[in-house]
Structures are given as C-alpha cells and as structure tokens.
mmCIF file of C-alpha atoms and ligand atoms in Angstrom:
data_model
loop_
_atom_site.group_PDB
_atom_site.id
_atom_site.type_symbol
_atom_site.label_atom_id
_atom_site.label_comp_id
_atom_site.label_asym_id
_atom_site.label_seq_id
_atom_site.Cartn_x
_atom_site.Cartn_y
_atom_site.Cartn_z
ATOM 1 C CA UNK A 1 -4.273 -17.305 -19.704
ATOM 2 C CA UNK A 2 -2.113 -14.518 -22.327
ATOM 3 C CA UNK A 3 -0.944 -11.929 -19.843
ATOM 4 C CA UNK A 4 -1.157 -13.269 -16.022
ATOM 5 C CA UNK A 5 1.896 -15.320 -15.995
ATOM 6 C CA UNK A 6 3.715 -13.444 -18.428
ATOM 7 C CA UNK A 7 6.983 -11.131 -16.867
ATOM 8 C CA UNK A 8 7.103 -7.665 -16.226
ATOM 9 C CA UNK A 9 10.106 -5.453 -15.452
ATOM 10 C CA UNK A 10 10.062 -2.368 -12.915
ATOM 11 C CA UNK A 11 13.386 -0.754 -14.260
ATOM 12 C CA UNK A 12 15.823 -4.036 -13.635
ATOM 13 C CA UNK A 13 13.088 -5.597 -11.318
ATOM 14 C CA UNK A 14 12.273 -8.771 -13.124
ATOM 15 C CA UNK A 15 8.781 -9.938 -12.062
ATOM 16 C CA UNK A 16 8.049 -14.007 -12.399
ATOM 17 C CA UNK A 17 4.101 -12.919 -13.092
ATOM 18 C CA UNK A 18 1.797 -10.051 -12.811
ATOM 19 C CA UNK A 19 0.512 -10.992 -9.129
ATOM 20 C CA UNK A 20 1.298 -8.774 -6.374
ATOM 21 C CA UNK A 21 0.554 -9.711 -3.113
ATOM 22 C CA UNK A 22 -0.571 -6.070 -2.157
ATOM 23 C CA UNK A 23 0.029 -4.845 1.694
ATOM 24 C CA UNK A 24 -1.776 -6.087 4.220
ATOM 25 C CA UNK A 25 -1.777 -5.486 8.334
ATOM 26 C CA UNK A 26 -1.671 -8.084 10.401
ATOM 27 C CA UNK A 27 -0.908 -7.711 13.838
ATOM 28 C CA UNK A 28 1.751 -9.375 15.086
ATOM 29 C CA UNK A 29 4.729 -8.180 15.364
ATOM 30 C CA UNK A 30 6.077 -6.340 19.177
ATOM 31 C CA UNK A 31 6.559 -3.126 19.657
ATOM 32 C CA UNK A 32 7.586 -2.375 16.585
ATOM 33 C CA UNK A 33 10.414 -5.196 15.751
ATOM 34 C CA UNK A 34 9.848 -8.103 13.644
ATOM 35 C CA UNK A 35 8.746 -11.431 14.538
ATOM 36 C CA UNK A 36 9.166 -14.835 14.114
ATOM 37 C CA UNK A 37 5.518 -15.557 12.970
ATOM 38 C CA UNK A 38 5.906 -12.417 11.287
ATOM 39 C CA UNK A 39 8.716 -13.718 8.761
ATOM 40 C CA UNK A 40 7.180 -17.019 8.425
ATOM 41 C CA UNK A 41 4.067 -15.534 7.187
ATOM 42 C CA UNK A 42 6.039 -13.763 4.501
ATOM 43 C CA UNK A 43 7.561 -17.049 3.894
ATOM 44 C CA UNK A 44 4.660 -19.185 3.317
ATOM 45 C CA UNK A 45 2.995 -15.795 1.218
ATOM 46 C CA UNK A 46 6.195 -15.804 -1.359
ATOM 47 C CA UNK A 47 6.293 -19.653 -1.361
ATOM 48 C CA UNK A 48 2.824 -19.098 -2.909
ATOM 49 C CA UNK A 49 4.079 -18.172 -6.284
ATOM 50 C CA UNK A 50 3.217 -14.438 -6.375
ATOM 51 C CA UNK A 51 5.683 -12.008 -8.757
ATOM 52 C CA UNK A 52 5.546 -9.318 -6.132
ATOM 53 C CA UNK A 53 4.820 -8.384 -2.287
ATOM 54 C CA UNK A 54 4.406 -5.609 -1.309
ATOM 55 C CA UNK A 55 4.774 -5.826 2.807
ATOM 56 C CA UNK A 56 2.303 -4.340 4.951
ATOM 57 C CA UNK A 57 1.853 -0.751 6.240
ATOM 58 C CA UNK A 58 5.216 -0.787 8.031
ATOM 59 C CA UNK A 59 5.468 2.721 10.600
ATOM 60 C CA UNK A 60 7.912 5.659 9.989
ATOM 61 C CA UNK A 61 7.494 6.646 13.801
ATOM 62 C CA UNK A 62 5.429 5.980 16.646
ATOM 63 C CA UNK A 63 3.204 8.427 16.435
ATOM 64 C CA UNK A 64 1.978 7.397 12.920
ATOM 65 C CA UNK A 65 0.791 3.714 13.965
ATOM 66 C CA UNK A 66 -2.556 2.250 13.447
ATOM 67 C CA UNK A 67 -2.191 -0.436 15.193
ATOM 68 C CA UNK A 68 -0.664 -1.280 18.558
ATOM 69 C CA UNK A 69 1.104 -4.427 17.087
ATOM 70 C CA UNK A 70 2.149 -2.709 13.556
ATOM 71 C CA UNK A 71 5.768 -3.236 11.850
ATOM 72 C CA UNK A 72 8.121 -0.176 12.482
ATOM 73 C CA UNK A 73 11.253 1.531 10.055
ATOM 74 C CA UNK A 74 11.805 3.856 12.449
ATOM 75 C CA UNK A 75 14.900 3.270 14.403
ATOM 76 C CA UNK A 76 18.355 1.526 12.804
ATOM 77 C CA UNK A 77 17.656 -1.507 15.005
ATOM 78 C CA UNK A 78 14.434 -2.757 13.454
ATOM 79 C CA UNK A 79 16.914 -3.207 10.675
ATOM 80 C CA UNK A 80 18.004 -6.449 11.307
ATOM 81 C CA UNK A 81 14.313 -8.088 11.665
ATOM 82 C CA UNK A 82 13.126 -6.453 8.461
ATOM 83 C CA UNK A 83 16.457 -7.829 6.452
ATOM 84 C CA UNK A 84 14.664 -11.564 8.150
ATOM 85 C CA UNK A 85 11.320 -11.188 6.234
ATOM 86 C CA UNK A 86 13.364 -10.066 3.217
ATOM 87 C CA UNK A 87 15.603 -12.944 2.968
ATOM 88 C CA UNK A 88 12.898 -15.155 3.701
ATOM 89 C CA UNK A 89 11.264 -13.630 0.413
ATOM 90 C CA UNK A 90 14.572 -13.743 -1.431
ATOM 91 C CA UNK A 91 14.949 -17.540 -0.652
ATOM 92 C CA UNK A 92 11.574 -18.477 -2.430
ATOM 93 C CA UNK A 93 12.650 -15.899 -5.655
ATOM 94 C CA UNK A 94 10.279 -13.257 -4.983
ATOM 95 C CA UNK A 95 10.859 -9.351 -4.433
ATOM 96 C CA UNK A 96 9.408 -7.445 -2.135
ATOM 97 C CA UNK A 97 9.380 -4.115 -1.341
ATOM 98 C CA UNK A 98 8.044 -2.307 1.833
ATOM 99 C CA UNK A 99 4.765 -0.157 2.158
ATOM 100 C CA UNK A 100 5.724 3.250 4.519
ATOM 101 C CA UNK A 101 3.027 4.157 6.054
ATOM 102 C CA UNK A 102 1.990 7.141 8.976
ATOM 103 C CA UNK A 103 -1.635 7.228 10.023
ATOM 104 C CA UNK A 104 -1.894 10.495 10.309
ATOM 105 C CA UNK A 105 -5.655 11.767 12.016
ATOM 106 C CA UNK A 106 -6.560 7.893 11.970
ATOM 107 C CA UNK A 107 -3.785 6.457 14.133
ATOM 108 C CA UNK A 108 -4.119 5.714 17.216
ATOM 109 C CA UNK A 109 -1.542 8.442 18.855
ATOM 110 C CA UNK A 110 -3.415 10.083 21.779
ATOM 111 C CA UNK A 111 -2.867 13.841 19.824
ATOM 112 C CA UNK A 112 -3.041 12.998 16.344
ATOM 113 C CA UNK A 113 -1.673 15.727 13.745
ATOM 114 C CA UNK A 114 -3.252 16.546 9.731
ATOM 115 C CA UNK A 115 -2.219 18.750 7.503
ATOM 116 C CA UNK A 116 -5.148 20.985 8.883
ATOM 117 C CA UNK A 117 -7.807 20.236 11.612
ATOM 118 C CA UNK A 118 -9.826 17.615 11.145
ATOM 119 C CA UNK A 119 -12.704 16.125 13.194
ATOM 120 C CA UNK A 120 -12.259 12.238 12.616
ATOM 121 C CA UNK A 121 -15.215 9.884 13.618
ATOM 122 C CA UNK A 122 -13.073 6.529 13.883
ATOM 123 C CA UNK A 123 -14.859 3.309 15.757
ATOM 124 C CA UNK A 124 -15.202 4.224 19.260
ATOM 125 C CA UNK A 125 -13.704 7.366 19.243
ATOM 126 C CA UNK A 126 -13.823 11.277 17.855
ATOM 127 C CA UNK A 127 -10.824 13.005 17.445
ATOM 128 C CA UNK A 128 -9.485 16.590 15.610
ATOM 129 C CA UNK A 129 -6.406 16.258 14.120
ATOM 130 C CA UNK A 130 -4.121 19.040 15.014
ATOM 131 C CA UNK A 131 -2.698 21.080 12.249
ATOM 132 C CA UNK A 132 1.020 20.256 11.363
ATOM 133 C CA UNK A 133 3.404 23.498 11.717
ATOM 134 C CA UNK A 134 5.882 23.664 8.851
ATOM 135 C CA UNK A 135 8.063 21.938 11.425
ATOM 136 C CA UNK A 136 6.142 19.173 12.153
ATOM 137 C CA UNK A 137 5.929 18.535 8.263
ATOM 138 C CA UNK A 138 9.947 18.504 7.894
ATOM 139 C CA UNK A 139 10.411 15.943 10.419
ATOM 140 C CA UNK A 140 8.278 14.022 9.642
ATOM 141 C CA UNK A 141 8.972 14.190 5.288
ATOM 142 C CA UNK A 142 12.362 13.254 7.054
ATOM 143 C CA UNK A 143 10.651 10.199 8.853
ATOM 144 C CA UNK A 144 9.887 8.756 5.469
ATOM 145 C CA UNK A 145 13.088 9.551 4.027
ATOM 146 C CA UNK A 146 14.936 7.590 7.039
ATOM 147 C CA UNK A 147 12.639 4.979 6.964
ATOM 148 C CA UNK A 148 13.375 4.536 2.740
ATOM 149 C CA UNK A 149 17.412 4.555 3.888
ATOM 150 C CA UNK A 150 16.331 1.354 6.315
ATOM 151 C CA UNK A 151 14.227 -0.239 3.679
ATOM 152 C CA UNK A 152 17.392 0.043 1.214
ATOM 153 C CA UNK A 153 19.487 -0.823 3.634
ATOM 154 C CA UNK A 154 17.214 -4.316 4.594
ATOM 155 C CA UNK A 155 17.393 -5.413 1.134
ATOM 156 C CA UNK A 156 13.636 -4.746 0.167
ATOM 157 C CA UNK A 157 13.828 -4.104 -3.681
ATOM 158 C CA UNK A 158 11.824 -0.936 -3.351
ATOM 159 C CA UNK A 159 9.272 0.945 -1.349
ATOM 160 C CA UNK A 160 5.669 2.066 -1.996
ATOM 161 C CA UNK A 161 4.689 5.107 0.402
ATOM 162 C CA UNK A 162 1.188 4.821 1.851
ATOM 163 C CA UNK A 163 -0.801 7.452 -0.073
ATOM 164 C CA UNK A 164 -4.106 6.190 0.307
ATOM 165 C CA UNK A 165 -6.855 4.992 2.025
ATOM 166 C CA UNK A 166 -7.289 7.967 4.632
ATOM 167 C CA UNK A 167 -3.677 8.092 6.084
ATOM 168 C CA UNK A 168 -1.469 10.891 6.243
ATOM 169 C CA UNK A 169 -0.327 11.298 2.185
ATOM 170 C CA UNK A 170 -4.310 10.783 1.887
ATOM 171 C CA UNK A 171 -5.087 14.098 4.218
ATOM 172 C CA UNK A 172 -2.936 15.564 2.233
ATOM 173 C CA UNK A 173 -4.098 14.996 -1.369
ATOM 174 C CA UNK A 174 -7.615 15.216 -0.256
ATOM 175 C CA UNK A 175 -8.775 18.823 -0.351
ATOM 176 C CA UNK A 176 -11.340 18.049 1.576
ATOM 177 C CA UNK A 177 -9.069 17.172 4.199
ATOM 178 C CA UNK A 178 -6.099 19.440 3.574
ATOM 179 C CA UNK A 179 -7.397 23.149 4.166
ATOM 180 C CA UNK A 180 -3.950 24.950 4.493
ATOM 181 C CA UNK A 181 -3.109 27.934 2.660
ATOM 182 C CA UNK A 182 0.550 27.507 2.081
ATOM 183 C CA UNK A 183 2.141 25.870 -0.388
ATOM 184 C CA UNK A 184 1.250 22.161 1.133
ATOM 185 C CA UNK A 185 -2.456 23.125 0.975
ATOM 186 C CA UNK A 186 -2.090 25.228 -2.493
ATOM 187 C CA UNK A 187 -0.447 22.083 -3.724
ATOM 188 C CA UNK A 188 -0.475 19.360 -1.839
ATOM 189 C CA UNK A 189 1.160 17.205 -3.868
ATOM 190 C CA UNK A 190 4.513 19.158 -3.003
ATOM 191 C CA UNK A 191 4.529 16.946 0.770
ATOM 192 C CA UNK A 192 5.041 13.645 -1.441
ATOM 193 C CA UNK A 193 7.464 15.337 -3.990
ATOM 194 C CA UNK A 194 9.953 16.733 -1.450
ATOM 195 C CA UNK A 195 10.072 13.485 0.319
ATOM 196 C CA UNK A 196 10.789 11.809 -3.179
ATOM 197 C CA UNK A 197 13.818 13.875 -4.375
ATOM 198 C CA UNK A 198 15.229 13.634 -1.185
ATOM 199 C CA UNK A 199 14.984 9.685 -1.453
ATOM 200 C CA UNK A 200 16.520 9.499 -5.143
ATOM 201 C CA UNK A 201 19.288 11.079 -3.365
ATOM 202 C CA UNK A 202 20.224 8.654 -0.434
ATOM 203 C CA UNK A 203 19.263 5.478 -3.213
ATOM 204 C CA UNK A 204 21.125 4.168 -5.931
ATOM 205 C CA UNK A 205 18.903 4.389 -9.360
ATOM 206 C CA UNK A 206 17.624 1.055 -9.169
ATOM 207 C CA UNK A 207 15.660 1.023 -5.959
ATOM 208 C CA UNK A 208 12.359 1.280 -6.731
ATOM 209 C CA UNK A 209 10.123 3.912 -5.123
ATOM 210 C CA UNK A 210 6.441 4.252 -5.980
ATOM 211 C CA UNK A 211 2.937 5.214 -4.230
ATOM 212 C CA UNK A 212 0.055 3.757 -3.332
ATOM 213 C CA UNK A 213 -2.760 6.170 -4.617
ATOM 214 C CA UNK A 214 -6.661 6.765 -4.096
ATOM 215 C CA UNK A 215 -7.758 7.462 -7.291
ATOM 216 C CA UNK A 216 -10.426 9.280 -6.277
ATOM 217 C CA UNK A 217 -8.907 12.163 -3.964
ATOM 218 C CA UNK A 218 -12.133 12.976 -3.900
ATOM 219 C CA UNK A 219 -12.755 12.530 -7.473
ATOM 220 C CA UNK A 220 -10.969 10.618 -10.238
ATOM 221 C CA UNK A 221 -10.221 13.394 -11.838
ATOM 222 C CA UNK A 222 -7.975 14.906 -9.371
ATOM 223 C CA UNK A 223 -6.530 11.190 -8.753
ATOM 224 C CA UNK A 224 -5.491 11.439 -12.901
ATOM 225 C CA UNK A 225 -3.990 14.788 -12.287
ATOM 226 C CA UNK A 226 -1.720 13.150 -9.065
ATOM 227 C CA UNK A 227 -0.844 10.677 -11.595
ATOM 228 C CA UNK A 228 0.185 12.538 -13.747
ATOM 229 C CA UNK A 229 2.430 14.773 -11.423
ATOM 230 C CA UNK A 230 4.017 11.785 -9.902
ATOM 231 C CA UNK A 231 4.954 10.351 -13.138
ATOM 232 C CA UNK A 232 6.399 12.984 -14.645
ATOM 233 C CA UNK A 233 8.260 13.439 -11.015
ATOM 234 C CA UNK A 234 9.604 9.844 -12.169
ATOM 235 C CA UNK A 235 7.722 7.782 -9.654
ATOM 236 C CA UNK A 236 8.615 4.162 -10.245
ATOM 237 C CA UNK A 237 4.476 2.691 -10.279
ATOM 238 C CA UNK A 238 1.360 3.829 -9.393
ATOM 239 C CA UNK A 239 -0.392 1.236 -6.934
ATOM 240 C CA UNK A 240 -4.150 2.342 -7.460
ATOM 241 C CA UNK A 241 -7.104 1.872 -4.595
ATOM 242 C CA UNK A 242 -9.614 4.057 -2.679
ATOM 243 C CA UNK A 243 -8.754 7.948 -1.254
ATOM 244 C CA UNK A 244 -10.198 9.339 2.205
ATOM 245 C CA UNK A 245 -13.175 6.578 2.478
ATOM 246 C CA UNK A 246 -15.417 10.105 4.638
ATOM 247 C CA UNK A 247 -14.392 11.972 1.297
ATOM 248 C CA UNK A 248 -14.530 10.214 -2.245
ATOM 249 C CA UNK A 249 -17.140 10.759 -4.857
ATOM 250 C CA UNK A 250 -16.836 7.875 -6.403
ATOM 251 C CA UNK A 251 -19.240 8.474 -10.084
ATOM 252 C CA UNK A 252 -18.612 4.938 -11.674
ATOM 253 C CA UNK A 253 -21.202 4.162 -14.279
ATOM 254 C CA UNK A 254 -23.651 1.468 -12.632
ATOM 255 C CA UNK A 255 -22.514 -0.890 -15.267
ATOM 256 C CA UNK A 256 -19.075 -0.577 -15.026
ATOM 257 C CA UNK A 257 -17.967 -4.627 -14.297
ATOM 258 C CA UNK A 258 -15.517 -4.437 -11.981
ATOM 259 C CA UNK A 259 -14.919 -2.544 -8.516
ATOM 260 C CA UNK A 260 -14.539 1.161 -8.635
ATOM 261 C CA UNK A 261 -10.837 0.941 -7.621
ATOM 262 C CA UNK A 262 -10.429 -0.755 -10.972
ATOM 263 C CA UNK A 263 -11.878 1.968 -12.699
ATOM 264 C CA UNK A 264 -9.698 4.287 -11.523
ATOM 265 C CA UNK A 265 -6.770 2.503 -12.079
ATOM 266 C CA UNK A 266 -7.806 1.692 -15.648
ATOM 267 C CA UNK A 267 -8.971 5.370 -16.056
ATOM 268 C CA UNK A 268 -5.160 6.284 -14.692
ATOM 269 C CA UNK A 269 -3.652 4.061 -16.902
ATOM 270 C CA UNK A 270 -5.353 5.764 -19.716
ATOM 271 C CA UNK A 271 -3.212 8.816 -18.888
ATOM 272 C CA UNK A 272 -0.183 7.398 -17.962
ATOM 273 C CA UNK A 273 2.453 4.969 -19.254
ATOM 274 C CA UNK A 274 4.232 4.698 -15.626
ATOM 275 C CA UNK A 275 3.394 1.103 -14.372
ATOM 276 C CA UNK A 276 -0.310 0.714 -12.668
ATOM 277 C CA UNK A 277 -1.561 -1.681 -10.431
ATOM 278 C CA UNK A 278 -5.337 -2.484 -9.830
ATOM 279 C CA UNK A 279 -6.969 -3.371 -6.609
ATOM 280 C CA UNK A 280 -10.115 -4.974 -5.191
ATOM 281 C CA UNK A 281 -12.437 -7.981 -5.416
ATOM 282 C CA UNK A 282 -10.024 -9.881 -8.273
ATOM 283 C CA UNK A 283 -11.099 -13.110 -6.957
ATOM 284 C CA UNK A 284 -10.227 -15.641 -9.625
ATOM 285 C CA UNK A 285 -7.374 -15.995 -11.837
ATOM 286 C CA UNK A 286 -10.305 -15.652 -14.775
ATOM 287 C CA UNK A 287 -10.822 -12.341 -13.723
ATOM 288 C CA UNK A 288 -7.530 -11.206 -12.980
ATOM 289 C CA UNK A 289 -6.541 -12.146 -16.824
ATOM 290 C CA UNK A 290 -9.839 -10.625 -17.733
ATOM 291 C CA UNK A 291 -9.022 -7.420 -15.761
ATOM 292 C CA UNK A 292 -5.299 -7.370 -17.037
ATOM 293 C CA UNK A 293 -6.838 -7.807 -20.660
ATOM 294 C CA UNK A 294 -9.321 -5.255 -20.485
ATOM 295 C CA UNK A 295 -8.215 -2.172 -18.713
ATOM 296 C CA UNK A 296 -4.485 -2.555 -19.731
ATOM 297 C CA UNK A 297 -3.219 -2.271 -16.411
ATOM 298 C CA UNK A 298 0.215 -4.181 -15.645
ATOM 299 C CA UNK A 299 -0.635 -5.390 -12.205
ATOM 300 C CA UNK A 300 -3.208 -7.097 -10.115
ATOM 301 C CA UNK A 301 -3.716 -6.988 -6.550
ATOM 302 C CA UNK A 302 -4.915 -10.232 -5.444
ATOM 303 C CA UNK A 303 -5.300 -9.124 -1.240
ATOM 304 C CA UNK A 304 -7.653 -11.408 0.761
ATOM 305 C CA UNK A 305 -7.509 -14.008 -2.031
ATOM 306 C CA UNK A 306 -4.104 -14.448 -0.263
ATOM 307 C CA UNK A 307 -5.115 -14.172 2.784
ATOM 308 C CA UNK A 308 -7.774 -17.257 2.393
ATOM 309 C CA UNK A 309 -4.786 -19.215 0.452
ATOM 310 C CA UNK A 310 -1.380 -18.430 0.371
ATOM 311 C CA UNK A 311 -1.006 -20.342 -2.437
ATOM 312 C CA UNK A 312 -2.841 -18.623 -4.690
ATOM 313 C CA UNK A 313 -0.675 -17.772 -7.408
ATOM 314 C CA UNK A 314 0.409 -21.691 -7.760
ATOM 315 C CA UNK A 315 -2.960 -22.526 -7.354
ATOM 316 C CA UNK A 316 -4.240 -20.035 -10.237
ATOM 317 C CA UNK A 317 -1.180 -21.365 -12.903
ATOM 318 C CA UNK A 318 -1.908 -25.019 -12.146
ATOM 319 C CA UNK A 319 -6.140 -24.227 -13.074
ATOM 320 C CA UNK A 320 -6.678 -25.248 -9.345
ATOM 321 C CA UNK A 321 -9.089 -23.357 -7.539
ATOM 322 C CA UNK A 322 -8.509 -20.439 -5.570
ATOM 323 C CA UNK A 323 -10.486 -20.235 -2.558
ATOM 324 C CA UNK A 324 -13.451 -17.846 -2.299
ATOM 325 C CA UNK A 325 -13.302 -15.071 0.873
ATOM 326 C CA UNK A 326 -16.429 -14.684 2.178
ATOM 327 C CA UNK A 327 -16.240 -10.642 1.536
ATOM 328 C CA UNK A 328 -16.920 -10.104 5.573
ATOM 329 C CA UNK A 329 -18.340 -6.698 6.211
ATOM 330 C CA UNK A 330 -15.106 -5.194 6.924
ATOM 331 C CA UNK A 331 -12.220 -8.154 7.085
ATOM 332 C CA UNK A 332 -11.268 -8.739 10.063
ATOM 333 C CA UNK A 333 -8.652 -12.181 8.944
ATOM 334 C CA UNK A 334 -6.998 -11.958 12.346
ATOM 335 C CA UNK A 335 -10.331 -11.747 14.945
ATOM 336 C CA UNK A 336 -12.410 -14.193 12.825
ATOM 337 C CA UNK A 337 -10.696 -17.983 13.167
ATOM 338 C CA UNK A 338 -14.230 -19.156 12.940
ATOM 339 C CA UNK A 339 -15.453 -17.598 9.821
ATOM 340 C CA UNK A 340 -12.565 -16.680 7.811
ATOM 341 C CA UNK A 341 -11.251 -20.188 5.996
ATOM 342 C CA UNK A 342 -7.950 -18.358 5.645
ATOM 343 C CA UNK A 343 -7.446 -18.107 9.299
ATOM 344 C CA UNK A 344 -8.249 -21.300 9.910
ATOM 345 C CA UNK A 345 -5.422 -22.722 7.096
ATOM 346 C CA UNK A 346 -3.629 -20.458 9.434
ATOM 347 C CA UNK A 347 -4.005 -21.941 12.885
ATOM 348 C CA UNK A 348 -3.670 -25.619 11.228
ATOM 349 C CA UNK A 349 -0.289 -24.389 10.015
ATOM 350 C CA UNK A 350 1.097 -23.203 13.230
ATOM 351 C CA UNK A 351 -0.241 -26.295 15.393
HETATM 352 C C1 FMN K 401 -6.753 -7.610 7.237
HETATM 353 C C2 FMN K 401 -6.303 -5.876 5.427
HETATM 354 C C3 FMN K 401 -4.930 -5.757 6.171
HETATM 355 C C4 FMN K 401 -4.583 -4.346 5.320
HETATM 356 N N1 FMN K 401 -3.852 -3.674 5.210
HETATM 357 C C5 FMN K 401 -3.768 -3.164 4.393
HETATM 358 C C6 FMN K 401 -2.324 -2.071 4.525
HETATM 359 O O1 FMN K 401 -1.366 -2.394 5.405
HETATM 360 N N2 FMN K 401 -2.338 -1.379 3.766
HETATM 361 C C7 FMN K 401 -2.745 -1.025 2.519
HETATM 362 O O2 FMN K 401 -2.653 -0.328 1.593
HETATM 363 N N3 FMN K 401 -4.096 -2.088 2.087
HETATM 364 C C8 FMN K 401 -4.103 -2.784 3.281
HETATM 365 N N4 FMN K 401 -5.333 -3.429 2.771
HETATM 366 C C9 FMN K 401 -5.998 -3.418 1.905
HETATM 367 C C10 FMN K 401 -6.138 -4.601 1.074
HETATM 368 O O3 FMN K 401 -4.454 -4.024 0.173
HETATM 369 C C11 FMN K 401 -6.361 -4.266 -0.287
HETATM 370 O O4 FMN K 401 -6.447 -3.092 -1.351
HETATM 371 C C12 FMN K 401 -8.267 -4.878 -0.042
HETATM 372 O O5 FMN K 401 -8.044 -5.675 0.383
HETATM 373 C C13 FMN K 401 -8.883 -5.224 -1.372
HETATM 374 O O6 FMN K 401 -8.635 -6.003 -2.597
HETATM 375 P P1 FMN K 401 -8.984 -7.499 -2.171
HETATM 376 O O7 FMN K 401 -10.509 -7.252 -2.969
HETATM 377 O O8 FMN K 401 -8.197 -8.136 -2.912
HETATM 378 O O9 FMN K 401 -8.847 -7.818 -0.840
HETATM 379 C C14 FMN K 401 -5.583 -4.267 3.617
HETATM 380 C C15 FMN K 401 -6.528 -5.297 3.722
HETATM 381 C C16 FMN K 401 -6.694 -6.685 4.515
HETATM 382 C C17 FMN K 401 -8.158 -7.369 4.367
HETATM 383 S S1 SF4 K 402 -12.090 -12.574 7.536
HETATM 384 FE FE1 SF4 K 402 -13.842 -12.535 5.901
HETATM 385 S S2 SF4 K 402 -13.128 -11.312 4.131
HETATM 386 FE FE2 SF4 K 402 -11.328 -11.490 5.214
HETATM 387 S S3 SF4 K 402 -10.014 -12.758 3.968
HETATM 388 FE FE3 SF4 K 402 -11.601 -13.753 5.739
HETATM 389 S S4 SF4 K 402 -13.469 -14.782 4.838
HETATM 390 FE FE4 SF4 K 402 -12.510 -12.596 3.539
#
C-alpha cells in the first residue's frame, strides 16, 4: 500500500496515515454533557490506529439539536467533559477535531429555523422552518464562534463546520432551500465566511478549521464553486459528502466505480489544492488505497467500517480482514444490537 499508511500534514498537525474516522453521532450524552460512555467510545476508536478522528456532530446551541442525547458545546461548563474525550484520544497518539453543528429546520426544535421558510418532511413529522431574521443570523454565527473558542480551550486540534447533510449550513448553501433575497441568499457562503473570519481572530494560526461540505449542493458545479471560495478564504480542509438529501441533482456516470460522494470529492480535488477527504462506502483497505491512488484525494473517511470494527486501521495495516458492514437501509447502529456486528462487539466490551 503506497498511500494509505503514509503520513500527511494539515498545517503543523502530523497525521500518521490517511485514515480518518469521520463524525458519527451516537446518543450517549446527557443533556449535552459528555458521559463516561462517550469517552470510552473515543478511546477505543483512537486505539484502533486511525490517523485522525473527527468527533460527532456536537451542537452549538440547544435549539440546533438533532437528537436529545447529542453532545453539546454551547456552555463553558461543557468544556471539562470535552477535555476528557480530547485527552483520551491524545493519549493514544491520535489527533482529534470536533464537528460543530446546528440542525436548522431538520432538528428536533419545536420552532425550527431556516434561512427562508422551508417545508421539511422528516420521519413522523412535517415542519415549516421559520425564516431567520438578521438578528437570528448574527446570534447563531456568534454561537458557532463561541463553540470554536470552547473547542480550542478543550484542546481539540481543530474543528469541522458541519456544512452538509441538510443541516443549517447546508440549508444556507443550497439555493433550492435558501430563497432569501438579501446578501445571505445571493451569496450564501457569506454566512460561513463571516464565521470563519471571526474564528480566525480568536484562535491561534495552527488551530485547524475545516468544513464538511456537500459535493452536490444542489449540483456538483455548486459544490466546486463553494470549495474554491472556501479555499481562497483559507479553509484548512474540505471533507466532501452529500448535501441536502431531498434537494440534490446527482449527475454521475453510471459506470463510475465508487460512490457518488467519492465522485464529488474527486471532482473537487481536481479544482483545489486544499486537503480533500472522501467518504462513503469505503469498506476495505484495498478500496481505500485504490481511491487514494486514483482520485488523488488526501484522506479517506471510514465511518461504518469503524462502527463495526473500531480497530479498522490497525487490522488494515496488518493485512487482516477489517470486517463487513451489512449496509442496512438507514444505519441505526445504536438500536440494532441483534443485527449489527459492531453493536454486538460494543455490548460484549461493555459487559
Ligand atoms: C450512526 C451514524 C452517525 C452519523 N453521524 C454523523 C455526524 O454526526 N456528522 C456527519 O457529518 N456525518 C455523520 N454520519 C455520516 C458518516 O460520517 C459517513 O459520512 C457515512 O456513514 C458514510 O460513510 P461510510 O460508508 O464509511 O459509513 C453518520 C453516520 C452514521 C452511520
Ligand atoms: S447497523 Fe448495519 S449499516 Fe450500521 S454499521 Fe451496523 S451493519 Fe453497518
């Protein structure tokens, strides 16, 4: 393997291989606070040999929650618990970023907000998001900035803005969702750029600030446009995934060898020199190696692979079978103890 186990640097941060465990929310937090179970989970993942871990979507305010038991970073007294995750991961020689997140209209808030009114049909509920006022925008931008400060104080090596999968930043960037007529509608990237600019003022230069961006938001052309803008404004990495699920035009040749999200990462990498991560369906070391070689992306994200086998990277390095995710329709790892091989291991380790 001439790529997968080579070192990589983002700024001054050394990443020992090209394997990143991307954010995955697991409902273990208590009212936004870190629990022992959260810490143990990250410790186990860090022992597994990945070069980088990005902590699950961690909410910047209570209104932005996507689930009751999601982690939070909206109060200073949450920093102590977050430090325990950081320390547990660092002790294993692995860097860690935290993904900071607001769900916007797709969250659990009783009165969800959105850049402009949008009817969202979720599982078991239909809501129409209230259009954000300018004051709402400023307040939420401040919450992102404060969350970044807390992340720095907790000792994370960097943050990832959650900018995809239909959450608030994705709602701004997708012009099928964001119908505002002001500057945040005409140039919606401003919402992110203003946050980025303020974060840069309060954290040292070495602190890494990246974004998880929808490659199709709603089209690949828009994905490339945003990636280039964020590169120009100094984003440190682009982790490319899907955009707003009901509002994407995915136009990928049928014979493309990898997932559509990998296609988006490959296309974006052709237009930027900023580090790009690819994700989705990368379920073996051989495939990870091939994608690095052929698409020229810099890191591969192994998500469900690490759920079923937290030791994925070490096993890949040793040439062992890394295990097989069953690709269930809608991964509900935490709820499917009888189905998911990963859940079985988790329960066994806990016992
Ligand atoms: C249980 C679970 C929770 C997830 N939570 C997040 C999250 O917090 N933030 C995020 O950006 N993506 C989240 N994802 C998406 C994954 O990071 C990843 O993009 C997706 O699982 C595809 O990669 P894979 O094929 O390697 O699993 C989650 C996925 C799963 C299975
Ligand atoms: S619940 Fe299914 S899809 Fe999710 S990690 Fe387990 S086997 Fe894979």
